[in-house]
Each structure stands twice: as C-alpha cells, then as structure tokens.
Short mmCIF file of C-alpha atoms in Angstrom, two decimals:
data_model
loop_
_atom_site.label_atom_id
_atom_site.label_comp_id
_atom_site.label_asym_id
_atom_site.label_seq_id
_atom_site.Cartn_x
_atom_site.Cartn_y
_atom_site.Cartn_z
CA UNK A 14 -3.19 15.22 -20.39
CA UNK A 15 -3.56 15.20 -16.43
CA UNK A 16 -6.54 13.48 -15.93
CA UNK A 17 -7.82 14.15 -11.65
CA UNK A 18 -10.64 12.46 -10.38
CA UNK A 19 -12.11 13.16 -6.90
CA UNK A 20 -14.31 9.78 -5.83
CA UNK A 21 -15.24 7.93 -3.20
CA UNK A 22 -15.49 3.79 -2.68
CA UNK A 23 -19.19 4.36 -1.53
CA UNK A 24 -19.94 6.01 -4.73
CA UNK A 25 -22.24 4.12 -7.43
CA UNK A 26 -21.72 6.60 -9.88
CA UNK A 27 -17.57 6.74 -8.53
CA UNK A 28 -17.44 3.00 -10.37
CA UNK A 29 -19.71 3.68 -13.19
CA UNK A 30 -18.37 6.60 -13.69
CA UNK A 31 -14.34 5.35 -13.67
CA UNK A 32 -15.28 2.89 -15.90
CA UNK A 33 -17.02 4.81 -18.77
CA UNK A 34 -13.86 6.86 -18.38
CA UNK A 35 -11.56 4.66 -19.23
CA UNK A 36 -13.20 3.57 -21.77
CA UNK A 37 -12.90 6.83 -23.78
CA UNK A 38 -9.23 6.21 -22.76
CA UNK A 39 -9.54 2.92 -24.75
CA UNK A 40 -10.47 4.73 -27.78
CA UNK A 41 -8.77 7.73 -27.44
CA UNK A 42 -5.96 8.46 -29.80
CA UNK A 43 -3.59 9.96 -27.21
CA UNK A 44 -4.38 7.82 -24.45
CA UNK A 45 -0.41 6.70 -24.06
CA UNK A 46 -0.26 10.63 -23.13
CA UNK A 47 -3.13 10.42 -20.60
CA UNK A 48 -1.63 10.34 -16.62
CA UNK A 49 -4.89 9.95 -13.70
CA UNK A 50 -4.64 10.57 -10.48
CA UNK A 51 -7.19 9.81 -8.19
CA UNK A 52 -8.06 12.22 -5.20
CA UNK A 53 -10.09 11.48 -2.13
CA UNK A 54 -13.16 12.33 -1.17
CA UNK A 55 -15.20 11.73 1.40
CA UNK A 56 -19.90 11.32 0.73
CA UNK A 57 -20.29 11.50 4.07
CA UNK A 58 -16.91 11.77 6.90
CA UNK A 59 -18.74 11.25 10.21
CA UNK A 60 -19.81 7.44 8.27
CA UNK A 61 -19.52 4.83 10.79
CA UNK A 62 -17.83 1.81 10.66
CA UNK A 63 -20.47 -0.24 10.86
CA UNK A 64 -24.53 -0.17 10.65
CA UNK A 65 -27.37 -2.19 11.96
CA UNK A 66 -29.34 -0.85 9.16
CA UNK A 67 -29.10 -2.04 5.17
CA UNK A 68 -28.00 0.38 1.64
CA UNK A 69 -31.71 0.45 1.41
CA UNK A 70 -32.16 2.04 4.83
CA UNK A 71 -29.89 4.46 4.92
CA UNK A 72 -30.73 5.49 1.83
CA UNK A 73 -34.03 6.55 2.86
CA UNK A 74 -33.44 7.95 5.97
CA UNK A 75 -30.77 9.78 4.39
CA UNK A 76 -33.17 11.99 1.43
CA UNK A 77 -36.59 11.78 3.37
CA UNK A 78 -38.32 8.82 0.80
CA UNK A 79 -39.60 4.81 1.82
CA UNK A 80 -37.12 2.08 1.56
CA UNK A 81 -38.81 0.74 -1.73
CA UNK A 82 -38.55 3.96 -3.54
CA UNK A 83 -34.85 3.41 -2.16
CA UNK A 84 -34.52 -0.05 -3.47
CA UNK A 85 -36.00 1.02 -6.61
CA UNK A 86 -33.25 3.25 -7.39
CA UNK A 87 -30.58 1.46 -6.70
CA UNK A 88 -31.56 -1.17 -9.01
CA UNK A 89 -32.12 1.53 -11.74
CA UNK A 90 -28.05 1.78 -10.33
CA UNK A 91 -27.30 -1.34 -10.38
CA UNK A 92 -28.53 -1.88 -14.20
CA UNK A 93 -26.47 1.42 -15.69
CA UNK A 94 -23.50 -1.07 -13.81
CA UNK A 95 -24.30 -3.63 -15.22
CA UNK A 96 -24.42 -1.75 -18.74
CA UNK A 97 -20.57 -1.15 -18.25
CA UNK A 98 -19.96 -4.34 -16.65
CA UNK A 99 -19.85 -4.33 -13.26
CA UNK A 100 -22.02 -6.13 -10.58
CA UNK A 101 -23.22 -4.32 -7.69
CA UNK A 102 -24.69 -6.11 -5.18
CA UNK A 103 -26.96 -3.83 -2.91
CA UNK A 104 -28.43 -6.34 -0.77
CA UNK A 105 -25.07 -8.13 0.69
CA UNK A 106 -23.03 -4.48 0.61
CA UNK A 107 -21.82 -2.76 4.12
CA UNK A 108 -22.36 1.12 3.62
CA UNK A 109 -18.81 2.56 6.25
CA UNK A 110 -16.76 4.99 6.49
CA UNK A 111 -13.79 5.46 4.10
CA UNK A 112 -11.00 7.38 5.32
CA UNK A 113 -9.16 4.30 6.01
CA UNK A 114 -9.29 3.16 2.86
CA UNK A 115 -8.67 6.85 1.37
CA UNK A 116 -5.10 6.50 3.18
CA UNK A 117 -4.22 3.16 2.32
CA UNK A 118 -4.87 4.08 -1.49
CA UNK A 119 -2.66 7.00 -0.70
CA UNK A 120 -0.16 4.34 0.60
CA UNK A 121 -0.88 2.55 -2.62
CA UNK A 122 0.00 5.48 -4.74
CA UNK A 123 3.30 6.30 -3.56
CA UNK A 124 4.39 2.06 -3.90
CA UNK A 125 2.71 2.53 -7.24
CA UNK A 126 0.57 0.64 -7.35
CA UNK A 127 -2.83 3.22 -6.65
CA UNK A 128 -4.96 2.09 -9.76
CA UNK A 129 -4.60 -1.59 -8.78
CA UNK A 130 -5.90 0.33 -5.42
CA UNK A 131 -8.35 1.53 -6.75
CA UNK A 132 -10.42 -0.79 -9.02
CA UNK A 133 -10.00 -3.18 -6.01
CA UNK A 134 -11.43 -0.95 -3.23
CA UNK A 135 -14.54 -0.51 -5.42
CA UNK A 136 -14.49 -4.09 -6.43
CA UNK A 137 -14.11 -4.97 -2.83
CA UNK A 138 -17.35 -2.78 -2.36
CA UNK A 139 -19.79 -3.05 -4.46
CA UNK A 140 -19.17 -7.11 -6.17
CA UNK A 141 -17.99 -8.60 -3.40
CA UNK A 142 -19.68 -6.38 -0.32
CA UNK A 143 -16.39 -6.55 2.09
CA UNK A 144 -16.32 -4.04 5.00
CA UNK A 145 -13.70 -1.48 3.75
CA UNK A 146 -13.12 -0.02 7.13
CA UNK A 147 -12.15 -3.52 8.40
CA UNK A 148 -8.16 -3.24 8.87
CA UNK A 149 -7.66 -6.57 8.27
CA UNK A 150 -10.07 -6.32 4.75
CA UNK A 151 -7.53 -3.92 3.37
CA UNK A 152 -4.69 -5.24 4.20
CA UNK A 153 -5.42 -8.25 2.86
CA UNK A 154 -6.69 -6.48 -0.46
CA UNK A 155 -3.82 -4.47 -0.80
CA UNK A 156 -1.83 -7.82 -0.43
CA UNK A 157 -3.60 -9.25 -3.05
CA UNK A 158 -2.33 -6.79 -5.68
CA UNK A 159 1.53 -7.09 -4.37
CA UNK A 160 1.78 -4.73 -1.72
CA UNK A 161 3.38 -5.90 2.08
CA UNK A 162 1.24 -6.31 4.24
CA UNK A 163 3.41 -5.81 7.48
CA UNK A 164 3.30 -2.11 6.04
CA UNK A 165 -0.13 -1.98 5.30
CA UNK A 166 -0.49 -2.35 9.14
CA UNK A 167 1.51 0.09 10.64
CA UNK A 168 0.07 2.69 7.71
CA UNK A 169 -3.33 1.61 9.67
CA UNK A 170 -2.21 1.89 12.53
CA UNK A 171 -0.63 5.11 12.45
CA UNK A 172 -2.20 8.55 11.52
CA UNK A 173 0.08 8.28 8.64
CA UNK A 174 -1.41 10.09 5.32
CA UNK A 175 -4.54 11.15 7.47
CA UNK A 176 -3.13 14.47 5.90
CA UNK A 177 -3.02 13.79 2.64
CA UNK A 178 -6.38 12.91 2.14
CA UNK A 179 -7.21 15.74 3.96
CA UNK A 180 -5.33 17.88 1.49
CA UNK A 181 -7.30 16.99 -1.46
CA UNK A 182 -10.94 17.06 0.13
CA UNK A 183 -9.76 20.83 0.69
CA UNK A 184 -8.86 21.49 -2.56
CA UNK A 185 -12.27 19.95 -3.46
CA UNK A 186 -13.71 22.52 -1.74
CA UNK A 187 -11.67 24.92 -3.06
CA UNK A 188 -12.84 23.92 -6.70
CA UNK A 189 -16.12 24.18 -5.40
CA UNK A 190 -16.90 20.54 -5.70
CA UNK A 191 -20.08 19.22 -3.97
CA UNK A 192 -20.74 15.38 -5.66
CA UNK A 193 -18.43 12.97 -7.13
CA UNK A 194 -17.27 11.74 -9.51
CA UNK A 195 -15.57 14.79 -10.28
CA UNK A 196 -13.07 14.77 -13.42
CA UNK A 197 -10.43 18.30 -13.62
CA UNK A 198 -8.24 18.06 -16.81
CA UNK A 199 -5.27 19.80 -17.00
CA UNK A 200 -6.43 22.15 -14.17
CA UNK A 201 -8.88 23.87 -16.83
CA UNK A 202 -11.57 22.19 -17.77
CA UNK A 203 -14.24 20.04 -15.62
CA UNK A 204 -16.96 17.31 -15.76
CA UNK A 205 -19.26 16.03 -13.46
CA UNK A 206 -21.23 13.07 -12.88
CA UNK A 207 -21.22 9.83 -14.67
CA UNK A 208 -21.03 11.02 -17.75
CA UNK A 209 -21.39 8.38 -20.97
CA UNK A 210 -18.79 7.25 -22.68
CA UNK A 211 -19.19 9.47 -25.79
CA UNK A 212 -19.34 12.56 -23.06
CA UNK A 213 -15.60 11.77 -22.34
CA UNK A 214 -14.49 10.95 -25.81
CA UNK A 215 -15.30 13.88 -26.62
CA UNK A 216 -14.42 15.83 -24.57
CA UNK A 217 -11.07 14.16 -24.14
CA UNK A 218 -10.53 14.96 -27.75
CA UNK A 219 -11.75 18.94 -27.25
CA UNK A 220 -9.07 20.07 -24.71
CA UNK A 221 -6.67 17.70 -27.17
CA UNK A 222 -7.22 20.55 -29.36
CA UNK A 223 -7.13 23.15 -26.95
CA UNK A 224 -4.59 22.09 -24.43
CA UNK A 225 -2.33 25.62 -24.58
CA UNK A 226 -5.58 27.24 -22.88
CA UNK A 227 -4.98 29.33 -19.75
CA UNK A 228 -8.93 29.07 -19.35
CA UNK A 229 -9.90 28.81 -15.57
CA UNK A 230 -11.92 25.43 -15.38
CA UNK A 231 -14.48 25.28 -18.06
CA UNK A 232 -17.19 22.92 -17.72
CA UNK A 233 -18.15 20.44 -20.17
CA UNK A 234 -20.51 18.24 -19.07
CA UNK A 235 -22.14 18.99 -16.41
CA UNK A 236 -24.79 16.14 -13.82
CA UNK A 237 -28.05 17.25 -13.88
CA UNK A 238 -27.80 17.83 -9.75
CA UNK A 239 -29.41 16.25 -7.05
CA UNK A 240 -27.78 13.88 -4.33
CA UNK A 241 -27.17 10.23 -6.09
CA UNK A 242 -28.70 11.28 -8.88
CA UNK A 243 -28.76 9.58 -12.25
CA UNK A 244 -24.64 10.54 -12.59
CA UNK A 245 -23.53 11.39 -9.35
CA UNK A 246 -23.64 11.53 -5.51
CA UNK A 247 -23.22 14.33 -3.72
CA UNK A 248 -22.57 15.75 0.21
#
C-alpha cells in the first residue's frame, strides 16, 4: 500500500495529520506493507525568507481577522497538537519560505533518510522555532540525521532538486489538491486534512480490502473547507 503525502513544513495540520496517520499505521495489521512517500507542497510559494511580523500578525492580515482572533485560533491548534504528543510554540515561530527545505528533503530521500528529515524539519519549525529557510540551519539539521554537511551545502547553493519539488507541486495541481495535508493511497483514494486516527485506520482497512479496484480517486474523508480550518491549510 503506497501512501503519498503532500504537505508543507509550516502547515500545522500537516504535522498533526502526519502524527495521526503514523498512529493509525501502528494499529494497522498490514503496516509492514505500507510505503510512505512525502511530496512537496508550498502553501505560499511567494513567502519571504524572513518577516518582521509574528505568525499571529501574518495570519490576521492574510485572513482578515484580528490578531487576538489569530492567537485564539493558534491556541486551539496547539491544543490539537498536544493531544498527539506535539508541542507547537506559536509565539516564537519564524514564518518563512520553505522551498529550500523541500529541496533538502528531496536530497534526504535520495540518501535513504527521507522520513527522518521530514520529521526533523517539522520539529525544527514548530517546536524549536528555527528559521528553516536559513542554509546553515538546514545543514545542521541534515548533519543531525547523518547526512554529509558539505554535500548539503553544495545542493542548497545550487539549483539541484528544484525540478523535483516543482514536479510534486504540478502533480498536486493535476490531482486538484488545494489544501494540505493531502493523502493519496495507491493512486486511487484520497484523504484530505488531518483526520482523526480512527478515520485513517478505517480507511487503511477499507483500502486493503479494495486494493484491486481500478476506480479513480475516491474521497474517503474530507475536511470542512476553509483556510487553515480545523483540519487543514489551503493556499
């Protein structure tokens, strides 16, 4: 069973959804036959590398709400994160452009360290408040999981793997992906949003039974719409 996940490292529900899916896989009786493939998706390809505004202020401006409303919404998200064992520190987060982080993840994939790199990038942004567009930060994160720092520097200072990231984004567009996290299983089924662990588990079990189906993408679960609503973030 192949599970492709489109996500972005500054998307809170992508990290929450990742953790919920992982918990479902732990309970899934055929987990050993599940292949996880992470795909690139930028919520805002035009994002700057550094901002003078806080994440609360950026969200307030983007969605036309007050800073206090943004803080309350982020606090709610932090509680959801806590429920799956994650710590989100919104007060210290450093909003940024994630293109180079996605390139680094592609490099890690090629070196057999993809899953470790994806987790490390999420944790660096949401829990450690690191600037994940900074090349030195990315090199340090890569070295922590056993990648060669000099090679990573060469990748980041060049245009390497840019095409691979763009291909993922183009594929997302072709599939009609507008918000993340977005899960495509066996290229037949789609799960949108950070669904509860139980939904993922039931979906996996159903898919296993219908594995030979030749139908197009079938929505097994969907979020409630909106931008960074209860379960997902949209462009």
